[in-house]
Coordinates of C-alpha atoms and ligand atoms in Angstrom, one line a residue:
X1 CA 0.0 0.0 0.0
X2 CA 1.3 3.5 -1.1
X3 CA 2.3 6.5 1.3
X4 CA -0.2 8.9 1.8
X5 CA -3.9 9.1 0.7
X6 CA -4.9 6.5 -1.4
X7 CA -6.3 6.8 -4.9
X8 CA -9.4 5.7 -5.0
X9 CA -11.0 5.4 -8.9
X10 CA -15.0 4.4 -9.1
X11 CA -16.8 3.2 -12.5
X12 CA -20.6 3.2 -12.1
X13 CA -19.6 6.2 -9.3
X14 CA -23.7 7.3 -9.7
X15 CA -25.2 3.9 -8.7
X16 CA -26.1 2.3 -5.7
X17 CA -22.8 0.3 -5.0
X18 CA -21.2 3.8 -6.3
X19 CA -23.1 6.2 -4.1
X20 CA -22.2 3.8 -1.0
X21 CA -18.5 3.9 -1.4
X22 CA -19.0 7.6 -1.8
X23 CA -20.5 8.2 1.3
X24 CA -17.9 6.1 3.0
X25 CA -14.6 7.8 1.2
X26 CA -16.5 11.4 1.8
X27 CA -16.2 10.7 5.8
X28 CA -12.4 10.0 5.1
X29 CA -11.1 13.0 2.8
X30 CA -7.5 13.0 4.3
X31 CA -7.8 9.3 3.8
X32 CA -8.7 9.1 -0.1
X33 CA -8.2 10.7 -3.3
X34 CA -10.3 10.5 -6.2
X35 CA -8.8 9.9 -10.0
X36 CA -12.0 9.0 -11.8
X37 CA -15.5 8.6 -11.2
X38 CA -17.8 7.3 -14.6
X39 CA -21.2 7.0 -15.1
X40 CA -23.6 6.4 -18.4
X41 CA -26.1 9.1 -18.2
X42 CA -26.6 11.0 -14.7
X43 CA -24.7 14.2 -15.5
X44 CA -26.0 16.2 -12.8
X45 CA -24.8 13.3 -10.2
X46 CA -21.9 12.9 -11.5
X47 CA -20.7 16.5 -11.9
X48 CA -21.7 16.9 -8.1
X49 CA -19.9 14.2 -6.5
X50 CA -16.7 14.8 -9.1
X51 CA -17.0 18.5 -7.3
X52 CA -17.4 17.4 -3.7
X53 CA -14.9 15.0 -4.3
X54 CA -12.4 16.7 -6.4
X55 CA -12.2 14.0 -8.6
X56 CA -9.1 14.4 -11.2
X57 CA -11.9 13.3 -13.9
X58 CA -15.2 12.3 -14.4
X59 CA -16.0 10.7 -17.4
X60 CA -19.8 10.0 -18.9
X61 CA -20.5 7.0 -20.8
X62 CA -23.2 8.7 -23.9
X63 CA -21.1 11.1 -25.7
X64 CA -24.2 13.5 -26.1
X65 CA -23.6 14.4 -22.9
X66 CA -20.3 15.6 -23.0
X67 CA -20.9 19.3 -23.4
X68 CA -23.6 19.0 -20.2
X69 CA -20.7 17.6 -18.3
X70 CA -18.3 19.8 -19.1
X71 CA -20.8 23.0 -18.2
X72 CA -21.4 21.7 -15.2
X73 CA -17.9 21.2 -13.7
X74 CA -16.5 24.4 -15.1
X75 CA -14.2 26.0 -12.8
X76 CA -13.9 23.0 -10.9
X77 CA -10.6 21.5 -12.0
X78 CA -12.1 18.7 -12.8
X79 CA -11.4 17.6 -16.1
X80 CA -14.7 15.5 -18.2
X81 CA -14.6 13.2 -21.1
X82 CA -17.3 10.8 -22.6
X83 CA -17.5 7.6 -24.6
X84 CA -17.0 3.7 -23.9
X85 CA -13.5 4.2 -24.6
X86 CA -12.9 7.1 -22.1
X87 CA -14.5 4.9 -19.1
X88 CA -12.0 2.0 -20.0
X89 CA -9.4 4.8 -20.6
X90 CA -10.0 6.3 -16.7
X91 CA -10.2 2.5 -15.4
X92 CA -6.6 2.5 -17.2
X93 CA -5.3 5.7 -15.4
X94 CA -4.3 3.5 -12.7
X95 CA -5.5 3.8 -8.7
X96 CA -4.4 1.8 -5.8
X97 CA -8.3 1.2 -5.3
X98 CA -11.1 0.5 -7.9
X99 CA -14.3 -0.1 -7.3
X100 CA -16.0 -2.0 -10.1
X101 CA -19.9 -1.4 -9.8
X102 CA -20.9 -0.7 -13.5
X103 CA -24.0 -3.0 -14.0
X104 CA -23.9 -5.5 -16.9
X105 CA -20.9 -7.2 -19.0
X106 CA -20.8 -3.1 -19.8
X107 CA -18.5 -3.5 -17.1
X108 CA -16.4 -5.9 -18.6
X109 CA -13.8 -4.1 -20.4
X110 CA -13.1 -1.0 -17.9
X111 CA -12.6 -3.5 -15.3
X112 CA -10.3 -5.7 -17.1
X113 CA -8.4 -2.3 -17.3
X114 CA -8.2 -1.8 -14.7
X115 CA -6.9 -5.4 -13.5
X116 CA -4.2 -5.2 -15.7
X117 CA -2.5 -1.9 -13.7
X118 CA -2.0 -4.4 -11.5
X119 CA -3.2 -2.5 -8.0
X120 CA -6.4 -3.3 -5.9
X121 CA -9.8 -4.2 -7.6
X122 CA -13.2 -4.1 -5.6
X123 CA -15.4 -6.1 -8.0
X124 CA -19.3 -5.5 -7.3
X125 CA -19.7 -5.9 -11.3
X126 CA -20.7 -9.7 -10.9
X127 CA -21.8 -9.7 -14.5
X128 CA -18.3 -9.1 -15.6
X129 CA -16.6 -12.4 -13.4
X130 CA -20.0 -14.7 -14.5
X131 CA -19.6 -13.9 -18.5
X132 CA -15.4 -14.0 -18.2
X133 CA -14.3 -15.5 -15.0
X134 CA -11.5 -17.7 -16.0
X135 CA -10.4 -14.8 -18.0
X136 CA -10.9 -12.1 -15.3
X137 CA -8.9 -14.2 -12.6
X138 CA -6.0 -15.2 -15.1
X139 CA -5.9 -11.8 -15.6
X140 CA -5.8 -10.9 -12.3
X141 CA -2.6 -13.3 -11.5
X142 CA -0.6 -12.0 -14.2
X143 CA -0.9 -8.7 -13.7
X144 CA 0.0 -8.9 -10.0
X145 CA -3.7 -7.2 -9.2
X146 CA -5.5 -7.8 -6.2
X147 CA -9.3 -9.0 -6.8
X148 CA -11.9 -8.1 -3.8
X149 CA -15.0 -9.5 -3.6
X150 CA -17.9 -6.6 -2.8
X151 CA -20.9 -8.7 -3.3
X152 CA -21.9 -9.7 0.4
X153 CA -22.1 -13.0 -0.1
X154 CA -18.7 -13.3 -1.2
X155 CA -17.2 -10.7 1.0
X156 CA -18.4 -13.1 4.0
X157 CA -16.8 -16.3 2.2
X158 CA -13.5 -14.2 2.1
X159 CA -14.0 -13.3 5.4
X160 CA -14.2 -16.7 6.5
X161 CA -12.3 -19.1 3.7
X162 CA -8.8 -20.5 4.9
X163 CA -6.9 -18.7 1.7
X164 CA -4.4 -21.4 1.0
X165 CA -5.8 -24.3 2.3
X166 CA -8.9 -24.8 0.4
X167 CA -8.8 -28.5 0.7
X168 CA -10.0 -27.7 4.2
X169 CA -13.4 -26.8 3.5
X170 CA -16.1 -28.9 3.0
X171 CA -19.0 -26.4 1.4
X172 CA -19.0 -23.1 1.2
X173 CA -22.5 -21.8 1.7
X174 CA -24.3 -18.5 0.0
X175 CA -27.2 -17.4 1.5
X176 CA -30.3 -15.7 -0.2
X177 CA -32.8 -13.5 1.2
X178 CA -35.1 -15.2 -1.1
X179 CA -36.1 -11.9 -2.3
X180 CA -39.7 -10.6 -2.7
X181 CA -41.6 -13.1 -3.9
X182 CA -40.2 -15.4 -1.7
X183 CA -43.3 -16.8 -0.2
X184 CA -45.4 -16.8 -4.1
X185 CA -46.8 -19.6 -5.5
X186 CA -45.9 -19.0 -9.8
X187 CA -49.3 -18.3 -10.7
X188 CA -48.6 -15.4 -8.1
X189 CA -46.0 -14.3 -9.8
X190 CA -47.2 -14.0 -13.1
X191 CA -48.9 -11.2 -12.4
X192 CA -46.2 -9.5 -10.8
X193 CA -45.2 -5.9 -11.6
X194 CA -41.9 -4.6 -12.1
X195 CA -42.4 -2.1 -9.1
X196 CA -43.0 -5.3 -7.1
X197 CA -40.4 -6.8 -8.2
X198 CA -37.5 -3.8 -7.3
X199 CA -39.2 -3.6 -3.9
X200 CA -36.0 -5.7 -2.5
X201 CA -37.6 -6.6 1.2
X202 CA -33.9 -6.0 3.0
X203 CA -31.6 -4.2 0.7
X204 CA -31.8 -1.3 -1.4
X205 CA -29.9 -1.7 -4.6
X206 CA -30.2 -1.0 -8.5
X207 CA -33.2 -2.1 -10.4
X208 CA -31.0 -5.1 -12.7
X209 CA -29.9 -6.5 -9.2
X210 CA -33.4 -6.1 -7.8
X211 CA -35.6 -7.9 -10.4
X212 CA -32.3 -10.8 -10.1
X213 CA -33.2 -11.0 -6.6
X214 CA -36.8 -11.9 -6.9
X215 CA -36.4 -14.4 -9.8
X216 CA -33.4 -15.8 -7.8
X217 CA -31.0 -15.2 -11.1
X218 CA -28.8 -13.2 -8.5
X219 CA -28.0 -16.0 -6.0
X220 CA -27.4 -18.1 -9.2
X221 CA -24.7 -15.3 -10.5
X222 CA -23.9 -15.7 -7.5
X223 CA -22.7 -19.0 -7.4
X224 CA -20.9 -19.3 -10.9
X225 CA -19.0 -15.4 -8.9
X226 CA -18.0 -17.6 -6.2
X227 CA -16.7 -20.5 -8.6
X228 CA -14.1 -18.4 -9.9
X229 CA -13.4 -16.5 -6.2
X230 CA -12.7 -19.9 -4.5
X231 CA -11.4 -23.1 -5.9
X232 CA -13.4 -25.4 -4.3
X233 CA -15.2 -26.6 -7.8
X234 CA -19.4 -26.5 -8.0
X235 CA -19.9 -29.4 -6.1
X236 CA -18.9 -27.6 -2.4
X237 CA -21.1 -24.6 -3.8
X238 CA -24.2 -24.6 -1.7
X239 CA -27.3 -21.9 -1.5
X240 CA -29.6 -21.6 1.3
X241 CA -32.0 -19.5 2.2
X242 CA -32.3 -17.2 4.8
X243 CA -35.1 -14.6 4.8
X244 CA -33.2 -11.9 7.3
X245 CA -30.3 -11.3 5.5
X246 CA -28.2 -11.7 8.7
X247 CA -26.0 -14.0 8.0
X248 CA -24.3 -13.3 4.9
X249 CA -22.6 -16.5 3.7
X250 CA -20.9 -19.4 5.7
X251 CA -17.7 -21.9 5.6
X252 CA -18.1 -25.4 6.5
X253 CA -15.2 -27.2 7.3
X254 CA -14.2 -30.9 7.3
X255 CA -13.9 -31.5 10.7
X256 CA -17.8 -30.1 10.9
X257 CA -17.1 -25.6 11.9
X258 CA -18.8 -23.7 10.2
X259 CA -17.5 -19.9 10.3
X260 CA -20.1 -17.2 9.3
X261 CA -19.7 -13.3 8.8
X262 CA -22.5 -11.4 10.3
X263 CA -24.1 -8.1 10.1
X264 CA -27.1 -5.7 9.0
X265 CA -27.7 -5.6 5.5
X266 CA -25.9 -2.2 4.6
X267 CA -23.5 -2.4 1.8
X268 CA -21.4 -0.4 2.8
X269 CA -19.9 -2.9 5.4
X270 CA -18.4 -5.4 2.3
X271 CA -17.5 -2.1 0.5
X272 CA -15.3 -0.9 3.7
X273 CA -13.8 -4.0 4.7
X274 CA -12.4 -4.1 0.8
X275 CA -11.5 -0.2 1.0
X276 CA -9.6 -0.4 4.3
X277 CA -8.4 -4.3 3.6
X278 CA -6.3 -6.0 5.3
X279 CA -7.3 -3.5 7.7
X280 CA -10.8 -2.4 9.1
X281 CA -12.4 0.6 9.2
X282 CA -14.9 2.7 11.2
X283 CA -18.8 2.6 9.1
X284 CA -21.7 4.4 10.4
X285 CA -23.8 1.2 9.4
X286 CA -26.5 0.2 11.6
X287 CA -25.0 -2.3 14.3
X288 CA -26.1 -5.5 14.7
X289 CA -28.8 -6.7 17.4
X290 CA -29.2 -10.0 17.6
X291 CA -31.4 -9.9 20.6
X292 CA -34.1 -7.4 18.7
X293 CA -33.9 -9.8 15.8
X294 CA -34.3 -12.9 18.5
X295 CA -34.7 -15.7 15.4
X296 CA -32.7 -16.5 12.2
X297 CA -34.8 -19.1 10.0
X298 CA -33.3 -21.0 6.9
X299 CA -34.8 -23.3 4.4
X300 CA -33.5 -24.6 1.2
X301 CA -34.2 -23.1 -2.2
X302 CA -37.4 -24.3 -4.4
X303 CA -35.8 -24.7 -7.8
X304 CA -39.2 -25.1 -8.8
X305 CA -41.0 -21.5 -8.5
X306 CA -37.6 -20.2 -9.3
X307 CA -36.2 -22.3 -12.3
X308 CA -33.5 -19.3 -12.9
X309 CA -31.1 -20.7 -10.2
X310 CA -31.5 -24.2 -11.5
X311 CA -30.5 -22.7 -15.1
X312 CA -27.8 -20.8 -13.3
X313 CA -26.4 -23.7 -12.1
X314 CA -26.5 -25.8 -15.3
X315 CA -24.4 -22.9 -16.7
X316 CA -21.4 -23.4 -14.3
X317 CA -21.2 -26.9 -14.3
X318 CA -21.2 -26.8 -18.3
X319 CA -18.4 -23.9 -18.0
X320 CA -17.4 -22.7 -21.4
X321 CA -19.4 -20.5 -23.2
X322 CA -22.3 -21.2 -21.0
X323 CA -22.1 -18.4 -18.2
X324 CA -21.8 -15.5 -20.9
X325 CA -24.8 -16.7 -22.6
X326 CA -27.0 -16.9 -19.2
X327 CA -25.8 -13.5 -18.5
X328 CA -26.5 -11.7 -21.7
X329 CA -29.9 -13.2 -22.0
X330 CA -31.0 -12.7 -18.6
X331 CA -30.0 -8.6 -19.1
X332 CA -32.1 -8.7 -22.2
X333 CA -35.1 -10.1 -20.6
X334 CA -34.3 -7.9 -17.4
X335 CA -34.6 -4.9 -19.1
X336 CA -37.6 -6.1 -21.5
X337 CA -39.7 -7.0 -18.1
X338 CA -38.9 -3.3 -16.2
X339 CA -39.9 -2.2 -19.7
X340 CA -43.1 -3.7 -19.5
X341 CA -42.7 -5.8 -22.3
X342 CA -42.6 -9.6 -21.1
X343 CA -44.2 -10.7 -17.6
X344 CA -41.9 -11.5 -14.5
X345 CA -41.9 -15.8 -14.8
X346 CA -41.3 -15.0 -19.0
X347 CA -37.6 -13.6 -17.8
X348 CA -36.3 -17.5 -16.7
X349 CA -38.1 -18.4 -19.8
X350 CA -36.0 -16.5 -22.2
X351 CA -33.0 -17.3 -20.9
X352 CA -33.4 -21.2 -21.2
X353 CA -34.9 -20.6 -24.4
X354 CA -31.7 -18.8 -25.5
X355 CA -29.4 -21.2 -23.6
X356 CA -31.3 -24.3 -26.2
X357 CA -31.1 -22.2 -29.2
X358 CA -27.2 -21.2 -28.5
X359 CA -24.3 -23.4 -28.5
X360 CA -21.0 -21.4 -28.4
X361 CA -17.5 -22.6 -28.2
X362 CA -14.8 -21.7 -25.4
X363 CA -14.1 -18.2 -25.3
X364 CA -10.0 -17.9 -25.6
X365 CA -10.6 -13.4 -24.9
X366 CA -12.1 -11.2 -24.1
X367 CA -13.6 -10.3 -27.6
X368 CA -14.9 -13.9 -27.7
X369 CA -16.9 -13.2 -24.6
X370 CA -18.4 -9.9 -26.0
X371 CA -18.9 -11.8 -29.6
X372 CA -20.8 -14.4 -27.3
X373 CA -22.3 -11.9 -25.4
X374 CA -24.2 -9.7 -28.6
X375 CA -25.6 -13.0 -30.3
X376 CA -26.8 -14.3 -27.3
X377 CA -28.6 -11.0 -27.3
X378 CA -29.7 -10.9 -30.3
X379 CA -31.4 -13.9 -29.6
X380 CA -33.0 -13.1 -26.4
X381 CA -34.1 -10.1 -27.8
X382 CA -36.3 -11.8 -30.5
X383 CA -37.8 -14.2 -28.0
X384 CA -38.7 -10.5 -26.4
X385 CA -40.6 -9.9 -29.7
X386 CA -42.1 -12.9 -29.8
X387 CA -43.5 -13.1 -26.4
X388 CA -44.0 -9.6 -25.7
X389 CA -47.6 -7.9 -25.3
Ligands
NDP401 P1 -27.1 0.7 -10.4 O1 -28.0 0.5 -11.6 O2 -27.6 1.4 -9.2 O3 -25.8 1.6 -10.9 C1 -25.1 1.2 -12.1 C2 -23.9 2.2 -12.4 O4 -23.3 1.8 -13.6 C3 -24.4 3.6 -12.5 O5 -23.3 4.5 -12.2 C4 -24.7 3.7 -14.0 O6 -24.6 5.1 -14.5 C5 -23.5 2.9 -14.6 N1 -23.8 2.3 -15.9 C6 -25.0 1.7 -16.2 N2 -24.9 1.2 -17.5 C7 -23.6 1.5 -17.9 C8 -22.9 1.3 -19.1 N3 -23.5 0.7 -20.2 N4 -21.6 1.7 -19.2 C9 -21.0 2.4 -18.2 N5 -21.7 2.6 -17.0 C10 -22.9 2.2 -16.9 O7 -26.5 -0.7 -10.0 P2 -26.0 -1.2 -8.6 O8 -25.1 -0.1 -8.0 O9 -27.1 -1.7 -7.8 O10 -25.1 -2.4 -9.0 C11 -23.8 -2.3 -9.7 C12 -23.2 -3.7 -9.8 O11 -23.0 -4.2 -8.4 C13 -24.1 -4.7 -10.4 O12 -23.3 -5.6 -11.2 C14 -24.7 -5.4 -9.3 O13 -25.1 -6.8 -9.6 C15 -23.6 -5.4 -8.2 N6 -24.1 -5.5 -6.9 C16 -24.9 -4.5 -6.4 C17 -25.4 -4.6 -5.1 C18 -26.2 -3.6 -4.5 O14 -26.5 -3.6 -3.3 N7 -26.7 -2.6 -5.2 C19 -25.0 -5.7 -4.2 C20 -24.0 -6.7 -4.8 C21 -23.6 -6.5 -6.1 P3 -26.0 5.9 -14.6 O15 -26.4 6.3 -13.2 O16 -25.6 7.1 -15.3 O17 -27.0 5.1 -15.2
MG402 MG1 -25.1 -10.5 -3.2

């Protein structure tokens, strides 16, 4: 770790996951400096937190924008650029800390920028590691770049994994709020809105991540994210659920312990224990109370009324291509069901019905994954059309 403040670079600064490390490196200034901060479209938040943050640059993804930007941070110091290639260009600047929380394989190619300067890497972009983890992590390794898990689940495993001794565990154990359909039968669900579906019952996050949650897609990400975190192969990868969000992922051991990490369901916990790692910093998160809460409950998942984890799980055992198709078509029909185009059980639909009409080989780069990546849309997106109302 350098001398000094540390540089501190976020892509997808305007999100959830972006506006939660903001908060925590604002109550630090003497602590961090900011290099970059990107976004796709919300000038106005992006131009105020490059301000409050005197951010060396702040870069907008839509090149439309680039005059708005550069209005709004005049006389600031702050210097603004636009396009695809100036958020991979930022990600390339170099930071001792980046936090990766673009949503979408969007994400992909900033963040393997900014894995190959080689310095610290906060991944909450779990789209990026599912459609190109064995790439990501070779990546990673060669480049001498240090690869932190944000997600919570993840963040608890490396919390709690014996790093170097993975022959030691016996399961390692995601858990899943279940999300908020939870309790629905599918005929339930059917009808369900899109504003039903973001309405996350413990955490607050972006609207891709949301509708994941409630169709279980996210725990199912989740899994193929933890594959390529910790080489304990898809046989030790368990999911259970656990409707408090309280316990946020466990380790079981073979000689029967099971270490857990712990804690309210504020992001900004996994995001400070990977901003001040190997150290720990002070949050102003809600503390845990276990004696308000008085019971934890847990019950496995039904891979009936939520066929997404199943198809999730197909996809990692399979490998390969596999993972980047799942991805890509799940965005597609993501985005078509907060569009109001397709209903909330046609989203799992689409993606099988991609994953049967798509057989890809191995992807050797990273332009294999994004070739994978647009066909599989293309496909998703006319089983859109032909479903849609
Ligand atoms: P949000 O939708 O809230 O934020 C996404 C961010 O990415 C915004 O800054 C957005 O800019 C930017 N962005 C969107 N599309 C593009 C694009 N095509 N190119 C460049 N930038 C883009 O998402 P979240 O913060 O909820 O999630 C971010 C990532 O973190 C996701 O991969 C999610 O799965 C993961 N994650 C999130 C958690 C959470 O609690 N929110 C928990 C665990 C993981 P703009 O505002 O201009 O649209
Ligand atoms: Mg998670």
């Amino acid at each position: 770790m350098t001398e000094g403040p540390r540089s501190v670079t976020i892509l997808g600064a305007t999100g959830s996951i972006g506006a939660s490390t903001l908060d925590l490196i604002e109550r630090e200034p003497e602590r961090f400096r900011v290099r970059a901060l990107t976004a796709a479209r919300s000038v106005d938040k992006l131009a105020d937190a490059a301000r409050r943050t005197r951010a060396e640059r702040a870069v907008i993804l839509d090149p439309a924008l680039y005059a708005e930007l550069k209005d709004a941070l005049s006389g600031s110091g702050v210097e603004a650029a636009a396009g695809e290639g100036a958020i991979v260009e930022a990600a390339a600047m170099g930071a001792d800390w980046t936090m990766a929380a673009i949503v979408g394989t969007a994400g992909l190619k900033p963040v393997m920028a900014a894995l190959e300067q080689g310095e610290t890497v906060a991944l909450a972009n779990k789209e990026a590691l599912v459609s190109a983890g064995a790439l990501m992590t070779r990546t990673a390794t060669e480049h001498g770049a240090t690869l932190l898990p944000v997600d919570s689940e993840h963040n608890a495993v490396f919390q709690c994994f014996p790093h170097g001794s993975a022959e030691r565990v016996r399961k390692v154990i995601l858990t899943a709020s279940g999300g908020p359909f939870r309790s629905l039968t599918r005929e339930q669900m059917a009808g369900m809105t899109p504003a039903q579906a973001v309405k996350h019952p413990n955490w607050s996050m972006g609207a891709k991540i949301s509708v994941d949650s409630a169709t279980l897609m996210n725990k199912g990400l989740e899994l193929i994210e933890a594959f390529h975190l910790f080489p304990v192969g898809a046989d030790r990868l368990d999911v259970l659920v656990h409707p408090q969000s309280v316990v946020h992922s466990m380790v079981e051991y073979v000689d029967g312990s099971v270490l857990a990490q712990l804690g309210t369901p504020d992001m900004r916990t996994p995001i400070a224990h990977t901003l001040a790692w190997p150290d720990r910093m002070e949050t102003p998160c809600p503390r845990l109370d276990l004696a308000a809460i008085g019971r934890l409950d847990f019950q496995a998942p039904d891979f009936d009324r939520f066929p997404a984890l199943g198809l999730a799980m197909d996809a990692m055992r399979e490998g390969g291509a596999a993972p980047a198709i799942l991805n890509a078509a799940n965005e597609i029909a993501v985005a078509a069901f907060l569009a109001g185009r397709i209903g909330f059980l046609d989203i799992a639909l689409i993606v099988a019905k991609v994953r049967d009409s798509y057989i890809a080989i191995r992807p050797g780069s990273i332009e294999d994954v994004l070739a994978i990546d647009a066909e599989a849309r293309v496909r998703a997106c006319a089983f859109v059309e032909s479903l849609a109302r």
